[in-house]
């Protein structure tokens, strides 16, 4: 341990827009746009949204404010806007992923940045700087926690490490000093929470706890701004994050290359609205279906090999073979794989096939197993091996990387099209103007001039 908390705090406090490489800023804008597309669609379509809104109403937390909830006509108070945008943006499970840390960086960071950015009258440049700071903090802490060990303890890294990322983004926009950011991280350490128990019944906890991470980061930074004394050494301390949340901490990964190499450039995006651990297999199934002209009746058996993290999240046959909820489907290798093999594609609207007899019958032919070839010598755990048995023999593919990773990152046109497909049903003609605003965010002297275009 080498003062990781203070090192990260100093990085956030001292980061300047002009010091961030142009390609990192460009990537941050694309990732932000990608996240906001999911948030906008989820405002009107995610089945968990009404419950969250009713909770806020019941607790008199639905007070009008000046902060944007994307896809909503109403403006909200900053903390609640961060909560809603975080929960909404993660509800479709279509948001970005950082493979090494196995977390979704935008979901806690972007909502915190926009909530505080609007609150303090920040510029687009200020908000982009804060988003990069938040990405770097949460991804690096996710690496330091070791996702395999963190998962084994039952934690959800987007919600745990993500709380620190949200605090970093909010603290940067407040202009906090290094000492104040240490205090904010100290509060974030008390709030960092997120359980994988949602996997047992397809619960909505995963969405809410990510929104809570965004909100808690804003609260932590706001407390520090007002001279609240937070715990020091929140990351590396005796009872800190790396002691309590993992059995295999790598503290060096929290600060290695800080300011020189950017974890932001290692963030990938999703072509499918499901757990990232299903994507390489979906890619392979779609490609093999096309190459061999496969139809479901020709398929005798399908075996999917995954990393053990993928088994934990998507491969338990007893609970995941025939999901009945969208969350269950998002975390079912059986359902998503059967869907891809049946129709050769997979998008958000395809969750209407939950319970479809043809998909359930095809899912019965799937087995999901741990594949040791995906455990050793790989840069990340998102690969898959797919073996399809037909009357003609066995067809097999090993995909080390799912599509959308940094090495196969979609071009700007593809990313904008993904956003528009999600946002147009909600924003209509405003969707194009809003996309243009996010992609030129650095030109806005006040970020609120851009975010207002994202309201319904």
Short mmCIF file of C-alpha atoms in Angstrom, two decimals:
data_model
loop_
_atom_site.label_atom_id
_atom_site.label_comp_id
_atom_site.label_asym_id
_atom_site.label_seq_id
_atom_site.Cartn_x
_atom_site.Cartn_y
_atom_site.Cartn_z
CA UNK A 1 0.00 0.00 0.00
CA UNK A 2 1.41 3.39 -0.98
CA UNK A 3 -1.06 6.17 -0.18
CA UNK A 4 -3.38 5.24 -3.06
CA UNK A 5 -6.22 7.40 -1.73
CA UNK A 6 -4.11 10.55 -1.63
CA UNK A 7 -2.51 9.78 -5.00
CA UNK A 8 -5.88 9.43 -6.71
CA UNK A 9 -7.19 12.54 -4.96
CA UNK A 10 -4.21 14.59 -6.12
CA UNK A 11 -4.74 13.36 -9.68
CA UNK A 12 -8.38 14.43 -9.66
CA UNK A 13 -7.68 17.81 -8.07
CA UNK A 14 -4.88 18.67 -10.51
CA UNK A 15 -6.32 17.28 -13.77
CA UNK A 16 -6.77 19.93 -16.47
CA UNK A 17 -8.72 19.71 -19.71
CA UNK A 18 -5.70 20.70 -21.79
CA UNK A 19 -3.63 17.89 -20.27
CA UNK A 20 -6.01 15.16 -21.48
CA UNK A 21 -5.11 13.71 -24.90
CA UNK A 22 -7.56 14.54 -27.67
CA UNK A 23 -8.36 10.88 -28.33
CA UNK A 24 -9.30 10.40 -24.67
CA UNK A 25 -11.67 13.38 -24.76
CA UNK A 26 -13.22 12.10 -28.00
CA UNK A 27 -13.72 8.67 -26.48
CA UNK A 28 -15.30 10.19 -23.36
CA UNK A 29 -17.86 12.02 -25.53
CA UNK A 30 -18.76 8.87 -27.46
CA UNK A 31 -19.11 6.85 -24.24
CA UNK A 32 -21.28 9.57 -22.73
CA UNK A 33 -23.56 9.59 -25.78
CA UNK A 34 -23.79 5.81 -25.70
CA UNK A 35 -24.81 5.84 -22.05
CA UNK A 36 -27.40 8.57 -22.52
CA UNK A 37 -29.17 6.59 -25.25
CA UNK A 38 -29.87 3.82 -22.75
CA UNK A 39 -31.00 6.30 -20.09
CA UNK A 40 -33.43 8.01 -22.46
CA UNK A 41 -35.09 4.79 -23.61
CA UNK A 42 -35.25 3.38 -20.08
CA UNK A 43 -37.11 6.46 -18.83
CA UNK A 44 -40.15 5.33 -20.78
CA UNK A 45 -39.66 1.58 -21.17
CA UNK A 46 -37.70 0.00 -18.30
CA UNK A 47 -40.16 -1.91 -16.14
CA UNK A 48 -38.46 -0.79 -12.91
CA UNK A 49 -38.80 2.95 -13.60
CA UNK A 50 -42.37 3.42 -12.25
CA UNK A 51 -41.44 1.89 -8.89
CA UNK A 52 -38.49 4.25 -8.48
CA UNK A 53 -40.61 7.28 -9.38
CA UNK A 54 -43.35 6.24 -6.93
CA UNK A 55 -40.74 5.85 -4.18
CA UNK A 56 -39.49 9.38 -4.79
CA UNK A 57 -43.04 10.71 -4.72
CA UNK A 58 -43.91 8.86 -1.51
CA UNK A 59 -40.83 10.24 0.24
CA UNK A 60 -41.36 13.77 -1.12
CA UNK A 61 -38.10 13.50 -3.05
CA UNK A 62 -39.72 14.42 -6.36
CA UNK A 63 -39.22 18.15 -5.78
CA UNK A 64 -38.59 20.21 -8.89
CA UNK A 65 -35.00 21.34 -9.35
CA UNK A 66 -32.69 22.48 -12.11
CA UNK A 67 -31.06 19.15 -13.02
CA UNK A 68 -31.86 17.11 -16.12
CA UNK A 69 -33.15 13.57 -16.08
CA UNK A 70 -32.62 12.48 -19.66
CA UNK A 71 -35.78 11.55 -21.50
CA UNK A 72 -37.93 13.28 -18.86
CA UNK A 73 -39.77 16.59 -19.24
CA UNK A 74 -39.32 17.48 -15.57
CA UNK A 75 -36.18 18.83 -13.94
CA UNK A 76 -35.06 17.46 -10.59
CA UNK A 77 -32.78 18.21 -7.67
CA UNK A 78 -29.12 17.26 -8.32
CA UNK A 79 -28.86 14.20 -6.06
CA UNK A 80 -32.13 12.72 -7.33
CA UNK A 81 -31.17 13.43 -10.95
CA UNK A 82 -27.94 11.51 -10.38
CA UNK A 83 -29.90 8.61 -8.87
CA UNK A 84 -32.41 8.48 -11.72
CA UNK A 85 -29.93 8.90 -14.56
CA UNK A 86 -27.67 6.24 -13.06
CA UNK A 87 -30.48 3.75 -12.58
CA UNK A 88 -32.03 4.49 -15.97
CA UNK A 89 -28.76 4.32 -17.88
CA UNK A 90 -28.00 0.91 -16.42
CA UNK A 91 -31.51 -0.53 -16.74
CA UNK A 92 -31.20 -1.83 -20.30
CA UNK A 93 -27.76 -3.34 -19.57
CA UNK A 94 -26.71 -1.76 -22.85
CA UNK A 95 -24.13 0.60 -21.35
CA UNK A 96 -20.34 0.48 -21.66
CA UNK A 97 -17.96 -1.94 -19.93
CA UNK A 98 -14.35 -1.84 -18.81
CA UNK A 99 -13.12 -5.39 -19.31
CA UNK A 100 -10.20 -5.45 -16.87
CA UNK A 101 -12.32 -4.30 -13.92
CA UNK A 102 -15.56 -5.88 -15.18
CA UNK A 103 -17.60 -2.77 -14.45
CA UNK A 104 -19.72 -0.16 -16.25
CA UNK A 105 -17.90 3.17 -15.82
CA UNK A 106 -20.40 5.60 -17.33
CA UNK A 107 -23.34 4.50 -15.19
CA UNK A 108 -22.15 6.07 -11.92
CA UNK A 109 -19.79 8.71 -13.35
CA UNK A 110 -21.75 10.48 -16.10
CA UNK A 111 -24.90 11.12 -13.99
CA UNK A 112 -22.81 12.57 -11.16
CA UNK A 113 -20.91 14.81 -13.58
CA UNK A 114 -24.02 16.22 -15.24
CA UNK A 115 -25.90 16.71 -11.96
CA UNK A 116 -23.12 18.77 -10.39
CA UNK A 117 -22.12 20.36 -13.69
CA UNK A 118 -25.60 21.83 -14.12
CA UNK A 119 -25.68 22.82 -10.45
CA UNK A 120 -22.49 24.89 -10.57
CA UNK A 121 -22.89 26.27 -14.08
CA UNK A 122 -19.93 24.31 -15.44
CA UNK A 123 -18.79 24.38 -19.05
CA UNK A 124 -18.76 21.39 -21.37
CA UNK A 125 -14.98 21.24 -20.99
CA UNK A 126 -15.31 21.12 -17.21
CA UNK A 127 -17.78 18.25 -17.41
CA UNK A 128 -15.65 16.26 -19.85
CA UNK A 129 -12.64 16.68 -17.55
CA UNK A 130 -14.69 15.44 -14.60
CA UNK A 131 -15.98 12.45 -16.55
CA UNK A 132 -12.43 11.39 -17.46
CA UNK A 133 -11.37 11.82 -13.81
CA UNK A 134 -14.29 9.65 -12.71
CA UNK A 135 -13.58 6.98 -15.31
CA UNK A 136 -9.95 6.76 -14.27
CA UNK A 137 -10.74 6.46 -10.56
CA UNK A 138 -13.48 3.83 -10.79
CA UNK A 139 -11.74 1.68 -13.42
CA UNK A 140 -8.45 1.72 -11.53
CA UNK A 141 -10.14 0.83 -8.24
CA UNK A 142 -12.02 -1.95 -10.01
CA UNK A 143 -8.69 -3.29 -11.25
CA UNK A 144 -7.23 -3.04 -7.75
CA UNK A 145 -10.16 -4.95 -6.25
CA UNK A 146 -9.61 -7.81 -8.74
CA UNK A 147 -13.03 -8.48 -10.28
CA UNK A 148 -12.88 -12.27 -9.88
CA UNK A 149 -12.24 -11.97 -6.16
CA UNK A 150 -14.70 -9.11 -5.79
CA UNK A 151 -17.42 -11.15 -7.52
CA UNK A 152 -16.58 -14.17 -5.38
CA UNK A 153 -17.32 -12.07 -2.31
CA UNK A 154 -20.72 -11.20 -3.82
CA UNK A 155 -20.02 -7.56 -4.69
CA UNK A 156 -21.06 -5.60 -7.77
CA UNK A 157 -18.05 -3.47 -8.80
CA UNK A 158 -20.03 -0.87 -10.78
CA UNK A 159 -21.75 0.08 -7.53
CA UNK A 160 -18.73 -0.20 -5.22
CA UNK A 161 -15.82 1.25 -7.19
CA UNK A 162 -18.37 3.35 -9.06
CA UNK A 163 -19.21 5.33 -5.92
CA UNK A 164 -15.62 6.55 -5.84
CA UNK A 165 -15.75 7.43 -9.53
CA UNK A 166 -18.92 9.45 -9.00
CA UNK A 167 -17.33 11.24 -6.02
CA UNK A 168 -14.27 12.03 -8.16
CA UNK A 169 -16.38 13.52 -10.97
CA UNK A 170 -18.51 15.55 -8.57
CA UNK A 171 -15.50 16.69 -6.55
CA UNK A 172 -13.70 17.83 -9.67
CA UNK A 173 -16.65 20.00 -10.73
CA UNK A 174 -16.88 21.51 -7.27
CA UNK A 175 -13.20 22.43 -7.53
CA UNK A 176 -12.35 20.53 -4.35
CA UNK A 177 -8.80 20.50 -3.04
CA UNK A 178 -6.80 17.30 -2.69
CA UNK A 179 -7.63 17.21 1.03
CA UNK A 180 -11.33 17.66 0.34
CA UNK A 181 -11.33 14.90 -2.28
CA UNK A 182 -9.67 12.57 0.23
CA UNK A 183 -12.57 13.39 2.55
CA UNK A 184 -15.07 12.71 -0.25
CA UNK A 185 -13.42 9.35 -0.89
CA UNK A 186 -13.66 8.68 2.84
CA UNK A 187 -17.42 9.15 2.72
CA UNK A 188 -17.62 7.14 -0.52
CA UNK A 189 -15.98 4.24 1.30
CA UNK A 190 -18.86 4.16 3.76
CA UNK A 191 -21.42 4.26 0.95
CA UNK A 192 -19.82 1.81 -1.49
CA UNK A 193 -22.31 -1.04 -1.71
CA UNK A 194 -23.72 -3.37 -4.30
CA UNK A 195 -24.74 -7.01 -3.98
CA UNK A 196 -24.94 -9.74 -6.63
CA UNK A 197 -27.93 -11.29 -4.86
CA UNK A 198 -30.12 -9.80 -7.61
CA UNK A 199 -29.00 -12.71 -9.77
CA UNK A 200 -31.10 -15.15 -7.75
CA UNK A 201 -34.47 -13.85 -8.91
CA UNK A 202 -33.86 -11.29 -11.65
CA UNK A 203 -34.31 -8.42 -9.21
CA UNK A 204 -34.00 -4.73 -9.99
CA UNK A 205 -31.33 -4.11 -7.33
CA UNK A 206 -28.58 -3.93 -9.95
CA UNK A 207 -30.14 -0.89 -11.59
CA UNK A 208 -30.96 0.89 -8.36
CA UNK A 209 -27.61 0.31 -6.67
CA UNK A 210 -25.77 1.86 -9.62
CA UNK A 211 -28.03 4.91 -9.47
CA UNK A 212 -27.39 5.02 -5.73
CA UNK A 213 -23.65 4.99 -6.43
CA UNK A 214 -24.03 8.09 -8.63
CA UNK A 215 -26.14 9.83 -5.99
CA UNK A 216 -23.85 8.81 -3.13
CA UNK A 217 -20.84 10.14 -5.00
CA UNK A 218 -22.58 13.50 -5.34
CA UNK A 219 -23.48 13.47 -1.64
CA UNK A 220 -19.93 12.54 -0.63
CA UNK A 221 -18.41 15.37 -2.65
CA UNK A 222 -21.00 17.85 -1.41
CA UNK A 223 -20.26 16.94 2.20
CA UNK A 224 -16.56 17.44 1.58
CA UNK A 225 -17.27 20.78 -0.06
CA UNK A 226 -18.92 21.82 3.19
CA UNK A 227 -15.96 20.83 5.39
CA UNK A 228 -17.23 17.41 6.42
CA UNK A 229 -14.40 15.34 7.88
CA UNK A 230 -14.25 12.05 6.01
CA UNK A 231 -12.09 9.02 6.73
CA UNK A 232 -8.55 9.09 5.40
CA UNK A 233 -6.90 6.15 3.61
CA UNK A 234 -10.32 5.03 2.43
CA UNK A 235 -8.81 2.83 -0.27
CA UNK A 236 -5.74 1.28 1.38
CA UNK A 237 -6.50 1.62 5.09
CA UNK A 238 -6.87 -1.17 7.65
CA UNK A 239 -10.64 -1.17 7.12
CA UNK A 240 -10.59 0.37 3.65
CA UNK A 241 -11.98 -0.73 0.32
CA UNK A 242 -9.12 -3.08 -0.57
CA UNK A 243 -9.26 -4.79 2.83
CA UNK A 244 -12.98 -5.31 3.09
CA UNK A 245 -14.12 -6.00 -0.46
CA UNK A 246 -11.62 -8.46 -1.91
CA UNK A 247 -9.33 -11.34 -0.99
CA UNK A 248 -6.83 -10.53 -3.74
CA UNK A 249 -6.11 -6.81 -3.71
CA UNK A 250 -3.70 -5.26 -6.22
CA UNK A 251 -3.15 -1.74 -4.87
CA UNK A 252 -0.51 -0.97 -7.47
CA UNK A 253 -3.17 -1.15 -10.19
CA UNK A 254 -4.98 1.80 -8.63
CA UNK A 255 -2.18 4.21 -9.47
CA UNK A 256 0.11 2.58 -12.06
CA UNK A 257 0.65 4.94 -14.98
CA UNK A 258 -1.77 7.46 -13.54
CA UNK A 259 -1.83 10.52 -15.78
CA UNK A 260 0.16 8.75 -18.50
CA UNK A 261 -1.98 5.79 -19.54
CA UNK A 262 -5.75 6.11 -19.68
CA UNK A 263 -8.14 3.38 -18.62
CA UNK A 264 -10.77 5.43 -20.46
CA UNK A 265 -9.32 4.13 -23.72
CA UNK A 266 -9.88 0.55 -22.52
CA UNK A 267 -13.63 0.98 -22.13
CA UNK A 268 -15.71 -0.99 -24.62
CA UNK A 269 -19.32 -0.65 -25.75
CA UNK A 270 -22.09 -3.18 -26.11
CA UNK A 271 -23.73 -4.29 -29.36
CA UNK A 272 -26.30 -6.29 -27.36
CA UNK A 273 -28.46 -5.30 -24.34
CA UNK A 274 -27.26 -8.03 -21.98
CA UNK A 275 -24.44 -8.93 -19.61
CA UNK A 276 -21.08 -8.43 -21.30
CA UNK A 277 -20.12 -12.04 -20.53
CA UNK A 278 -22.71 -13.21 -23.07
CA UNK A 279 -21.43 -11.08 -25.97
CA UNK A 280 -18.53 -13.08 -27.36
CA UNK A 281 -20.76 -16.17 -27.50
CA UNK A 282 -23.54 -14.17 -29.18
CA UNK A 283 -21.04 -12.87 -31.76
CA UNK A 284 -19.91 -16.45 -32.44
CA UNK A 285 -23.43 -17.86 -32.63
CA UNK A 286 -24.57 -15.22 -35.11
CA UNK A 287 -21.46 -15.75 -37.26
CA UNK A 288 -21.76 -19.56 -37.18
CA UNK A 289 -25.47 -19.44 -37.98
CA UNK A 290 -24.71 -17.37 -41.07
CA UNK A 291 -21.64 -19.35 -42.15
CA UNK A 292 -23.31 -22.78 -41.88
CA UNK A 293 -26.88 -21.70 -42.77
CA UNK A 294 -28.08 -23.14 -39.47
CA UNK A 295 -31.71 -23.41 -38.47
CA UNK A 296 -32.86 -24.35 -34.96
CA UNK A 297 -34.12 -27.77 -36.03
CA UNK A 298 -30.62 -28.67 -37.29
CA UNK A 299 -29.06 -27.97 -33.89
CA UNK A 300 -28.65 -30.98 -31.61
CA UNK A 301 -26.55 -29.42 -28.86
CA UNK A 302 -24.74 -26.17 -28.08
CA UNK A 303 -21.94 -25.88 -25.55
CA UNK A 304 -20.80 -22.45 -24.42
CA UNK A 305 -17.48 -22.16 -22.60
CA UNK A 306 -17.04 -19.09 -20.40
CA UNK A 307 -14.70 -17.66 -17.79
CA UNK A 308 -15.80 -18.47 -14.24
CA UNK A 309 -17.03 -14.88 -13.80
CA UNK A 310 -19.38 -15.48 -16.72
CA UNK A 311 -20.59 -18.69 -15.13
CA UNK A 312 -21.33 -16.82 -11.90
CA UNK A 313 -23.37 -14.17 -13.68
CA UNK A 314 -25.00 -15.96 -16.63
CA UNK A 315 -24.42 -19.71 -16.61
CA UNK A 316 -26.35 -21.34 -13.75
CA UNK A 317 -28.71 -23.67 -15.59
CA UNK A 318 -31.00 -24.17 -12.61
CA UNK A 319 -31.98 -20.51 -12.44
CA UNK A 320 -31.15 -19.09 -15.87
CA UNK A 321 -32.23 -21.56 -18.53
CA UNK A 322 -35.78 -20.19 -18.87
CA UNK A 323 -35.84 -16.65 -17.49
CA UNK A 324 -39.18 -14.93 -17.01
CA UNK A 325 -38.04 -11.34 -16.41
CA UNK A 326 -35.93 -8.90 -18.42
CA UNK A 327 -33.20 -8.90 -15.78
CA UNK A 328 -33.24 -12.69 -15.84
CA UNK A 329 -32.90 -12.60 -19.61
CA UNK A 330 -30.09 -10.06 -19.49
CA UNK A 331 -28.12 -12.44 -17.30
CA UNK A 332 -28.95 -15.69 -19.08
CA UNK A 333 -26.45 -17.17 -21.51
CA UNK A 334 -29.16 -19.69 -22.40
CA UNK A 335 -31.82 -17.16 -23.39
CA UNK A 336 -29.51 -14.68 -25.14
CA UNK A 337 -27.67 -17.48 -26.94
CA UNK A 338 -30.86 -19.19 -28.08
CA UNK A 339 -32.27 -15.88 -29.27
CA UNK A 340 -29.15 -15.08 -31.30
CA UNK A 341 -29.05 -18.55 -32.82
CA UNK A 342 -32.76 -18.49 -33.64
CA UNK A 343 -32.92 -15.12 -35.41
CA UNK A 344 -29.33 -14.09 -36.13
CA UNK A 345 -29.62 -10.80 -34.23
CA UNK A 346 -30.39 -9.39 -30.79
CA UNK A 347 -31.71 -5.97 -29.73
CA UNK A 348 -33.62 -4.39 -26.86
CA UNK A 349 -37.04 -5.06 -28.38
CA UNK A 350 -36.30 -8.80 -28.52
CA UNK A 351 -37.04 -9.20 -24.82
CA UNK A 352 -40.63 -9.58 -25.94
CA UNK A 353 -39.60 -13.17 -26.71
CA UNK A 354 -39.19 -14.06 -23.05
CA UNK A 355 -41.28 -17.19 -22.52
CA UNK A 356 -41.43 -17.89 -26.27
CA UNK A 357 -41.77 -21.68 -26.65
CA UNK A 358 -39.33 -21.80 -29.57
CA UNK A 359 -36.64 -19.94 -27.63
CA UNK A 360 -37.16 -22.09 -24.52
CA UNK A 361 -36.90 -25.26 -26.62
CA UNK A 362 -33.66 -24.08 -28.19
CA UNK A 363 -32.29 -23.03 -24.78
CA UNK A 364 -32.84 -26.62 -23.61
CA UNK A 365 -30.13 -27.66 -26.07
CA UNK A 366 -27.56 -25.35 -24.45
CA UNK A 367 -24.97 -26.25 -21.83
CA UNK A 368 -22.73 -23.59 -20.27
CA UNK A 369 -19.41 -24.73 -18.84
CA UNK A 370 -16.28 -23.19 -17.41
CA UNK A 371 -13.49 -23.23 -19.99
CA UNK A 372 -9.96 -23.09 -18.60
CA UNK A 373 -8.69 -21.73 -21.93
CA UNK A 374 -10.45 -18.48 -21.04
CA UNK A 375 -8.81 -18.29 -17.61
CA UNK A 376 -5.10 -18.14 -18.41
CA UNK A 377 -3.12 -15.80 -20.63
CA UNK A 378 -6.09 -13.60 -21.55
CA UNK A 379 -6.12 -9.83 -21.22
CA UNK A 380 -9.71 -9.93 -19.91
CA UNK A 381 -12.40 -12.51 -19.06
CA UNK A 382 -15.03 -11.71 -21.70
CA UNK A 383 -14.17 -14.38 -24.27
CA UNK A 384 -16.20 -17.47 -25.14
CA UNK A 385 -15.93 -20.85 -26.84
CA UNK A 386 -18.95 -22.02 -28.81
CA UNK A 387 -19.46 -25.58 -29.98
CA UNK A 388 -22.56 -26.44 -32.06
CA UNK A 389 -23.40 -30.08 -32.79
CA UNK A 390 -25.51 -30.86 -35.86
CA UNK A 391 -26.07 -33.93 -38.05
CA UNK A 392 -23.15 -32.66 -40.13
CA UNK A 393 -20.73 -32.72 -37.20
CA UNK A 394 -19.40 -30.29 -34.62
CA UNK A 395 -18.68 -26.67 -35.45
CA UNK A 396 -16.54 -24.76 -32.95
CA UNK A 397 -15.32 -21.18 -32.53
CA UNK A 398 -13.20 -19.51 -29.86
CA UNK A 399 -13.78 -15.76 -29.59
CA UNK A 400 -11.22 -14.19 -27.26
CA UNK A 401 -12.86 -10.77 -27.52
CA UNK A 402 -16.47 -9.68 -27.93
CA UNK A 403 -17.17 -7.00 -30.50
CA UNK A 404 -17.09 -3.42 -29.22
CA UNK A 405 -13.84 -3.73 -27.30
CA UNK A 406 -11.19 -1.02 -27.86
CA UNK A 407 -9.54 -3.11 -30.58
CA UNK A 408 -12.83 -3.27 -32.49
CA UNK A 409 -14.44 -0.05 -31.28
CA UNK A 410 -17.31 1.04 -33.55
CA UNK A 411 -16.85 4.14 -35.67
CA UNK A 412 -18.63 7.40 -34.86
CA UNK A 413 -21.43 6.74 -37.32
CA UNK A 414 -22.24 3.37 -35.77
CA UNK A 415 -22.22 4.84 -32.27
CA UNK A 416 -24.52 7.68 -33.29
CA UNK A 417 -26.88 5.22 -34.95
CA UNK A 418 -27.06 3.11 -31.80
CA UNK A 419 -27.91 6.24 -29.81
CA UNK A 420 -30.58 7.37 -32.28
CA UNK A 421 -32.21 3.94 -32.38
CA UNK A 422 -32.67 4.16 -28.62
CA UNK A 423 -33.43 7.87 -28.29
CA UNK A 424 -35.66 8.72 -31.26
CA UNK A 425 -38.76 6.89 -29.95
CA UNK A 426 -38.58 9.18 -26.90
CA UNK A 427 -37.06 12.47 -28.08
CA UNK A 428 -38.24 12.33 -31.71
CA UNK A 429 -36.52 15.06 -33.78
CA UNK A 430 -34.67 16.38 -30.73
CA UNK A 431 -32.57 13.20 -30.64
CA UNK A 432 -30.35 14.30 -33.52
CA UNK A 433 -29.78 17.75 -32.05
CA UNK A 434 -28.96 16.28 -28.65
CA UNK A 435 -26.48 13.82 -30.17
CA UNK A 436 -24.74 16.67 -31.96
CA UNK A 437 -24.58 18.64 -28.70
CA UNK A 438 -22.93 15.81 -26.77
CA UNK A 439 -20.42 15.19 -29.55
CA UNK A 440 -19.44 18.89 -29.42
CA UNK A 441 -19.78 19.29 -25.66
CA UNK A 442 -16.49 21.18 -25.34
CA UNK A 443 -18.02 24.10 -27.26
CA UNK A 444 -20.67 24.86 -24.61
CA UNK A 445 -19.85 27.55 -22.08
CA UNK A 446 -22.60 26.14 -19.87
CA UNK A 447 -23.33 22.43 -20.02
CA UNK A 448 -27.00 23.08 -19.24
CA UNK A 449 -27.43 24.44 -22.76
CA UNK A 450 -26.59 20.96 -24.07
CA UNK A 451 -28.43 18.86 -21.49
CA UNK A 452 -31.74 20.68 -21.95
CA UNK A 453 -31.90 19.14 -25.43
CA UNK A 454 -32.04 15.70 -23.79
CA UNK A 455 -35.35 16.39 -22.06
CA UNK A 456 -38.61 15.11 -23.50
#
